Short mmCIF file of the C-alpha atoms (twelve columns), coordinates in Angstrom:
data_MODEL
# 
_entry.id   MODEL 
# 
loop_
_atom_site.group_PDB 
_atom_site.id 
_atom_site.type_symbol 
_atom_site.label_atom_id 
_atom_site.label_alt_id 
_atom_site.label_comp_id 
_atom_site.label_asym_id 
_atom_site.label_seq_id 
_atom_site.Cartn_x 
_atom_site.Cartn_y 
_atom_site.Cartn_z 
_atom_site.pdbx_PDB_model_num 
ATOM 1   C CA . UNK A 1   -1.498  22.537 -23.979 1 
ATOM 2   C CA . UNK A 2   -4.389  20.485 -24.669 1 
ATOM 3   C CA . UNK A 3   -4.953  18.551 -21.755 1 
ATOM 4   C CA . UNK A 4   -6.529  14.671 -21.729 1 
ATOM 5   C CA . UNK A 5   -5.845  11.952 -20.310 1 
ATOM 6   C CA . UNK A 6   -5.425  9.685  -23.285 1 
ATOM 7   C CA . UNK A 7   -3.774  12.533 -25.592 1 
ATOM 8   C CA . UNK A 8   -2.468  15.678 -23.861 1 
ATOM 9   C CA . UNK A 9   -1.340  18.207 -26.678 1 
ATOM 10  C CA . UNK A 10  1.362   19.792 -26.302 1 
ATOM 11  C CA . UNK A 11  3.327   22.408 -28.802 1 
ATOM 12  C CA . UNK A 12  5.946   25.203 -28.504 1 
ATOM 13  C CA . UNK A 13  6.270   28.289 -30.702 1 
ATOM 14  C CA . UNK A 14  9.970   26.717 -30.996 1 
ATOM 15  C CA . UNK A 15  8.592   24.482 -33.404 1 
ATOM 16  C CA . UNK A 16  7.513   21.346 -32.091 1 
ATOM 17  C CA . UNK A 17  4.318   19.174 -31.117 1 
ATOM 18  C CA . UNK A 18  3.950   16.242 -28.724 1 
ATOM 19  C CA . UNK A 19  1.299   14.026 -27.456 1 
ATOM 20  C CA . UNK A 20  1.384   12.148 -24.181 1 
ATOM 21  C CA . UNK A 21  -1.112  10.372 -22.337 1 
ATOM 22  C CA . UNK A 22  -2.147  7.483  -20.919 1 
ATOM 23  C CA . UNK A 23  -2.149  4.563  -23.349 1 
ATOM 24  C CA . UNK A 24  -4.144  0.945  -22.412 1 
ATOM 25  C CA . UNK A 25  -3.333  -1.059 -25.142 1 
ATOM 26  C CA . UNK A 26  -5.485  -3.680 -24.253 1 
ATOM 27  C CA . UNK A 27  -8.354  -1.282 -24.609 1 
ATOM 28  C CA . UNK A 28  -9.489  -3.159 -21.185 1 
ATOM 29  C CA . UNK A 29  -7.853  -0.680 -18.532 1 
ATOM 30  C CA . UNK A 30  -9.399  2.585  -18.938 1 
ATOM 31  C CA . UNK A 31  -7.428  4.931  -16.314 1 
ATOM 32  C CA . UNK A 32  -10.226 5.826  -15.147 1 
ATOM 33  C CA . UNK A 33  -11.289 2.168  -14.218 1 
ATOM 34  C CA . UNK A 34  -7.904  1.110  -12.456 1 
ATOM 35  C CA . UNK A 35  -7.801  0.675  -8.567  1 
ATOM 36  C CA . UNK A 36  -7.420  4.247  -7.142  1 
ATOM 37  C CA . UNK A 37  -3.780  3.690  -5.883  1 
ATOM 38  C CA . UNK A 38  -2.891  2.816  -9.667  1 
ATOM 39  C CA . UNK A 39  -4.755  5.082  -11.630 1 
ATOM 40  C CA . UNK A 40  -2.923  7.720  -9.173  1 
ATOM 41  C CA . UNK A 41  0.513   6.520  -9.921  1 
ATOM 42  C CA . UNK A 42  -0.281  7.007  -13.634 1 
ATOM 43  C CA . UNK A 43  -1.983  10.240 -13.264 1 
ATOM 44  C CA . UNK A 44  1.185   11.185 -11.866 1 
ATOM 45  C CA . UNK A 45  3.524   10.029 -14.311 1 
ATOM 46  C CA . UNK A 46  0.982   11.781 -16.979 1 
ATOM 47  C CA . UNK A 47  1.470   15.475 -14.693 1 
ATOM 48  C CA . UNK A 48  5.664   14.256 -14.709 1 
ATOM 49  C CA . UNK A 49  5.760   13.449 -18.307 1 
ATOM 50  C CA . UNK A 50  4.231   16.687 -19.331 1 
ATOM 51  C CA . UNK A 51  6.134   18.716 -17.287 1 
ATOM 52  C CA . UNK A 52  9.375   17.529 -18.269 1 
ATOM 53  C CA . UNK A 53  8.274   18.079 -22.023 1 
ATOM 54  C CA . UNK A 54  7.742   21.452 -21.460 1 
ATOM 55  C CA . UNK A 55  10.450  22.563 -18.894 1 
ATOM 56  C CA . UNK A 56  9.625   26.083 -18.159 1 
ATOM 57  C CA . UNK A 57  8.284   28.058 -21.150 1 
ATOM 58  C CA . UNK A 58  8.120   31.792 -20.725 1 
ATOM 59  C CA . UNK A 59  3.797   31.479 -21.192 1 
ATOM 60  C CA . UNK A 60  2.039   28.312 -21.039 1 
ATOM 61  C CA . UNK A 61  -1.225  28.824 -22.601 1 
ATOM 62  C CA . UNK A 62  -4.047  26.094 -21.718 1 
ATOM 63  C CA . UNK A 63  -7.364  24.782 -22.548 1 
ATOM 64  C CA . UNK A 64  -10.319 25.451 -20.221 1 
ATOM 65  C CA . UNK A 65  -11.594 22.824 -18.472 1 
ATOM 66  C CA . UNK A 66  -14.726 21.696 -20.465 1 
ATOM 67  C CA . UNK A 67  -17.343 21.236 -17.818 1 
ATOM 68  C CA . UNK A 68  -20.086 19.980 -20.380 1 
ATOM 69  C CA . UNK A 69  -17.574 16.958 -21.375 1 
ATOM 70  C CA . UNK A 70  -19.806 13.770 -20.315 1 
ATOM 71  C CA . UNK A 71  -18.273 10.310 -20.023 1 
ATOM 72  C CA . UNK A 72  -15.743 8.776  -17.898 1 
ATOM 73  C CA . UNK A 73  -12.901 10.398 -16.090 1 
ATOM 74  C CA . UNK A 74  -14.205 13.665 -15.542 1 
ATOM 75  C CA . UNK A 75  -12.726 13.496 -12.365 1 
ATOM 76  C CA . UNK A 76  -9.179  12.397 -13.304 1 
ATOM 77  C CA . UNK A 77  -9.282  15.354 -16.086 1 
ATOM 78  C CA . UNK A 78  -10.237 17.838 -14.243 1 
ATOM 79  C CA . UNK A 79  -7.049  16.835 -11.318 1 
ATOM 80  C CA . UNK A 80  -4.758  16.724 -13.890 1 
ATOM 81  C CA . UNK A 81  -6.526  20.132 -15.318 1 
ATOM 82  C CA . UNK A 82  -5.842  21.678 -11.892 1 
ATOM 83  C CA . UNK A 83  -2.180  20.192 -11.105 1 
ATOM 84  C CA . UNK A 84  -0.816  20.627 -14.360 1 
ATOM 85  C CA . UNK A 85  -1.408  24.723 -13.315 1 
ATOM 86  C CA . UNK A 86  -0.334  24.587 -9.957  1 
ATOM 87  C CA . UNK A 87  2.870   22.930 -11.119 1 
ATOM 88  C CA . UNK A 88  3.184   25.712 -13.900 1 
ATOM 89  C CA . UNK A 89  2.251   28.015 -10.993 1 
ATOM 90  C CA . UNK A 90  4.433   27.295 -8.747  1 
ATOM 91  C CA . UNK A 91  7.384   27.156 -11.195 1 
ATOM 92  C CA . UNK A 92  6.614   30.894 -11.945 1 
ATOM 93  C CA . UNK A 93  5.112   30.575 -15.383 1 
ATOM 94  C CA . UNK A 94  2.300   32.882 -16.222 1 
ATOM 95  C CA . UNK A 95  -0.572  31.090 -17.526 1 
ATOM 96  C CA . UNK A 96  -3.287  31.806 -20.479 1 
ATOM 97  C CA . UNK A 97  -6.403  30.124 -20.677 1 
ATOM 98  C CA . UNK A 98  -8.350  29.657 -23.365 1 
ATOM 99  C CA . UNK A 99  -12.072 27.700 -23.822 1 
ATOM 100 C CA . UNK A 100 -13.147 25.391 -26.215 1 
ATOM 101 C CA . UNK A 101 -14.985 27.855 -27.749 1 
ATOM 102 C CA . UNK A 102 -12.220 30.820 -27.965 1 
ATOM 103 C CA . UNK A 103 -9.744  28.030 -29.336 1 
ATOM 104 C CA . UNK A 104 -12.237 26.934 -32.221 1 
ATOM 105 C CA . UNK A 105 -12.423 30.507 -32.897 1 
ATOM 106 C CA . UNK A 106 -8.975  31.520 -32.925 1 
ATOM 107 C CA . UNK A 107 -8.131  28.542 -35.621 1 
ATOM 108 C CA . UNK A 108 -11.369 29.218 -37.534 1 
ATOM 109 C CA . UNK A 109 -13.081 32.579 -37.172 1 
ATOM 110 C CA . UNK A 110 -16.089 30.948 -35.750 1 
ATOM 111 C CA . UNK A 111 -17.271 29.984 -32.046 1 
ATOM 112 C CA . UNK A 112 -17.969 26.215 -33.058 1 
ATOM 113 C CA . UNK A 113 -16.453 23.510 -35.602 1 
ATOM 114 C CA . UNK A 114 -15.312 20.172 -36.078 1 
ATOM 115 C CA . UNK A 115 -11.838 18.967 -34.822 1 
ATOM 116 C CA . UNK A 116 -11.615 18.026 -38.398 1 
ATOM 117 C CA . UNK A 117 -12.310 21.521 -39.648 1 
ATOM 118 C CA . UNK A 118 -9.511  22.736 -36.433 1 
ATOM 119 C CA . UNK A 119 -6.972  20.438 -38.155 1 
ATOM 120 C CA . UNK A 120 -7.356  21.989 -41.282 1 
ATOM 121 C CA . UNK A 121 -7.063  25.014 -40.255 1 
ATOM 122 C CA . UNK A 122 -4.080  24.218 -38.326 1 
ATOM 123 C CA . UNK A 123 -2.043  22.791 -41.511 1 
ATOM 124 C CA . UNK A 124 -3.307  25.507 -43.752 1 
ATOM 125 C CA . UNK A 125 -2.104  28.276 -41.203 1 
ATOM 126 C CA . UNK A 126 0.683   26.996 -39.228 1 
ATOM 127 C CA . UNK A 127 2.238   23.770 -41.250 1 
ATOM 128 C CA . UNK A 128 5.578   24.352 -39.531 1 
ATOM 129 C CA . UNK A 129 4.072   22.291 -36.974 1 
ATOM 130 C CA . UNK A 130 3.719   18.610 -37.947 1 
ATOM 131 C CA . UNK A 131 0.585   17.697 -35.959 1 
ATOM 132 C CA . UNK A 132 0.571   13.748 -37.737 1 
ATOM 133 C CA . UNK A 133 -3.251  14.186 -38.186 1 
ATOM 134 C CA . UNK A 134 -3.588  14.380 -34.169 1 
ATOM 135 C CA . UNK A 135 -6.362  16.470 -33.163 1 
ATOM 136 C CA . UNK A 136 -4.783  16.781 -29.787 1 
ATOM 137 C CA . UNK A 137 -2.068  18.303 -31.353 1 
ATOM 138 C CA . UNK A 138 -3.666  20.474 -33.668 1 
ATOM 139 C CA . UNK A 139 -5.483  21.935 -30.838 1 
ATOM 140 C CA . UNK A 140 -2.365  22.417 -28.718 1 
ATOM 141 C CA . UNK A 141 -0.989  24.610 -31.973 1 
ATOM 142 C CA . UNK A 142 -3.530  26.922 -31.789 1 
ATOM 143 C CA . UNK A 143 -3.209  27.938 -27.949 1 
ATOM 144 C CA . UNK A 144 0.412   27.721 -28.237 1 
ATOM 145 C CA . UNK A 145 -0.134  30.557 -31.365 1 
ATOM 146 C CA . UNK A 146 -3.202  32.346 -29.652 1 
ATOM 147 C CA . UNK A 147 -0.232  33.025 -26.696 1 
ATOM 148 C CA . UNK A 148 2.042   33.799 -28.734 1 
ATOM 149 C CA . UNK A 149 -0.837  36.584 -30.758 1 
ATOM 150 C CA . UNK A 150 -0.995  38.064 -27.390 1 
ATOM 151 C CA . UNK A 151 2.292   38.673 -27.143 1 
ATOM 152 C CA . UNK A 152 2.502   40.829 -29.886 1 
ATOM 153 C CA . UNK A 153 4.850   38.199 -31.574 1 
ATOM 154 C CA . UNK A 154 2.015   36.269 -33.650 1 
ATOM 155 C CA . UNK A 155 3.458   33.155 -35.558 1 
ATOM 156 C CA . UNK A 156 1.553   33.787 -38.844 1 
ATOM 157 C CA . UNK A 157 -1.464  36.295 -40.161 1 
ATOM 158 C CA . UNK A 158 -4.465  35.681 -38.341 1 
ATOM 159 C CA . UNK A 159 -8.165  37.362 -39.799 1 
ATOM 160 C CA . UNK A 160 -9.126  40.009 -37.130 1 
ATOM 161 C CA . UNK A 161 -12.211 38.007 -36.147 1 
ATOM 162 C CA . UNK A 162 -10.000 35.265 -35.299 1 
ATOM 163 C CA . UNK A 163 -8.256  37.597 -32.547 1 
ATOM 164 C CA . UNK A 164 -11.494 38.020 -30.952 1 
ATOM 165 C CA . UNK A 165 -10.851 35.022 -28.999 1 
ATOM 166 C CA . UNK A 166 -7.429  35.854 -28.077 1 
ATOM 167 C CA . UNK A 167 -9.047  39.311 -27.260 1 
ATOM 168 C CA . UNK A 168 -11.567 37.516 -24.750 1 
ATOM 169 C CA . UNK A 169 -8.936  34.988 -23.197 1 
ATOM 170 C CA . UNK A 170 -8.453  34.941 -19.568 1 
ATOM 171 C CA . UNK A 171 -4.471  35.954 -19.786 1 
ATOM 172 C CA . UNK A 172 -2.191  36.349 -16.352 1 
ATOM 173 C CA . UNK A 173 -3.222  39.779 -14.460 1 
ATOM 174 C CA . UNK A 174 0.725   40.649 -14.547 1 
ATOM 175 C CA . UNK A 175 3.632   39.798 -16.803 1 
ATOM 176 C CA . UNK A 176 7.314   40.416 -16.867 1 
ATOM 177 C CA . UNK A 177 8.538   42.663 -19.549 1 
ATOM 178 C CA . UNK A 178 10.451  40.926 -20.804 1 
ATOM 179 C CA . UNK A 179 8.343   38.194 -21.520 1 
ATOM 180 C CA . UNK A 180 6.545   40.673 -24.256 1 
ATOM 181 C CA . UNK A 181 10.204  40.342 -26.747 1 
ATOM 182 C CA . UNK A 182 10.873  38.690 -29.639 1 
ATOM 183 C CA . UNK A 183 12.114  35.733 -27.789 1 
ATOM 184 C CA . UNK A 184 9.273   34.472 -25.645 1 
ATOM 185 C CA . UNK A 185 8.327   31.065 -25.679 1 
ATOM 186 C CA . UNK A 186 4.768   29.365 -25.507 1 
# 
């Protein structure tokens, strides 16, 4: 998952991709400009909504927290950042995290690129998954396949230099065996 506040991507390696985020139609309401009881209600139904998308995958396999992002809400994303894994903690599912920089690299071979040149990649490599054009979405492929590279059950060839990144991931210490078949989800 590609989490945001406006557009959190999600996919599965069973062959789907959702976004869900806050929307302000009005373009007036930023979340991140409601009064603080409010913006925590929809916070909340943001953590709810995504959790109920995914249910309880066998590997959930995240975006780092980009620390560098500038601009408003850096304090909503980075509580929904940490409760989206405590919930996945506390349910039991190991998590994988991936940075900005590993993700790029995993779609494209490089450390740095466009969203543009991610979503390319992204229909080129895995076009199974209809992302509509989303960037959010696109990006939520490519953790959803790095996890699914590092369980030894990839989803499609990737170059070896794209592996690096999957290679360099910060992946959960300890894993059930099972989890490493055929049949895992991410």
């Amino acid at each position: 998952m590609d989490t945001s506040l406006t557009g959190t991507g999600l996919a599965s390696s069973e062959g789907w991709c959702r976004v869900i985020g806050y929307v302000d139609k009005s373009k007036k309401h930023p979340i991140s400009k409601l009064p603080h009881l409010v913006r925590l209600a929809h916070l909340n139904v943001l953590l709810d909504t995504v959790m109920a998308t995914i249910g309880h995958p066998d590997l959930a396999v995240i975006e780092g927290a980009a620390f560098a992002q500038s601009g408003g809400g850096a304090h909503e994303r980075a509580w929904l950042w940490w409760r989206l894994f405590e919930r996945l903690a506390d349910q039991g599912t190991p998590v994988g995290i991936l940075s900005t920089n590993q993700r790029i690299h995993y779609a494209t071979g490089k450390g740095s690129g466009s969203k543009t040149v991610v979503m390319d990649q992204v229909a080129r490599r895995w076009p199974q998954w209809q992302t509509g054009g989303n960037d959010n979405a696109a990006d939520a492929v490519v953790l959803m396949a790095a996890g699914r590279d590092w369980l030894h059950h990839p989803i499609g060839d990737v170059p070896k230099v794209h592996r690096k990144a999957v290679d360099n991931a910060d992946w959960p210490d300890a894993i059930d065996g099972a989890l490493l078949g055929a049949g895992a989800r991410s």
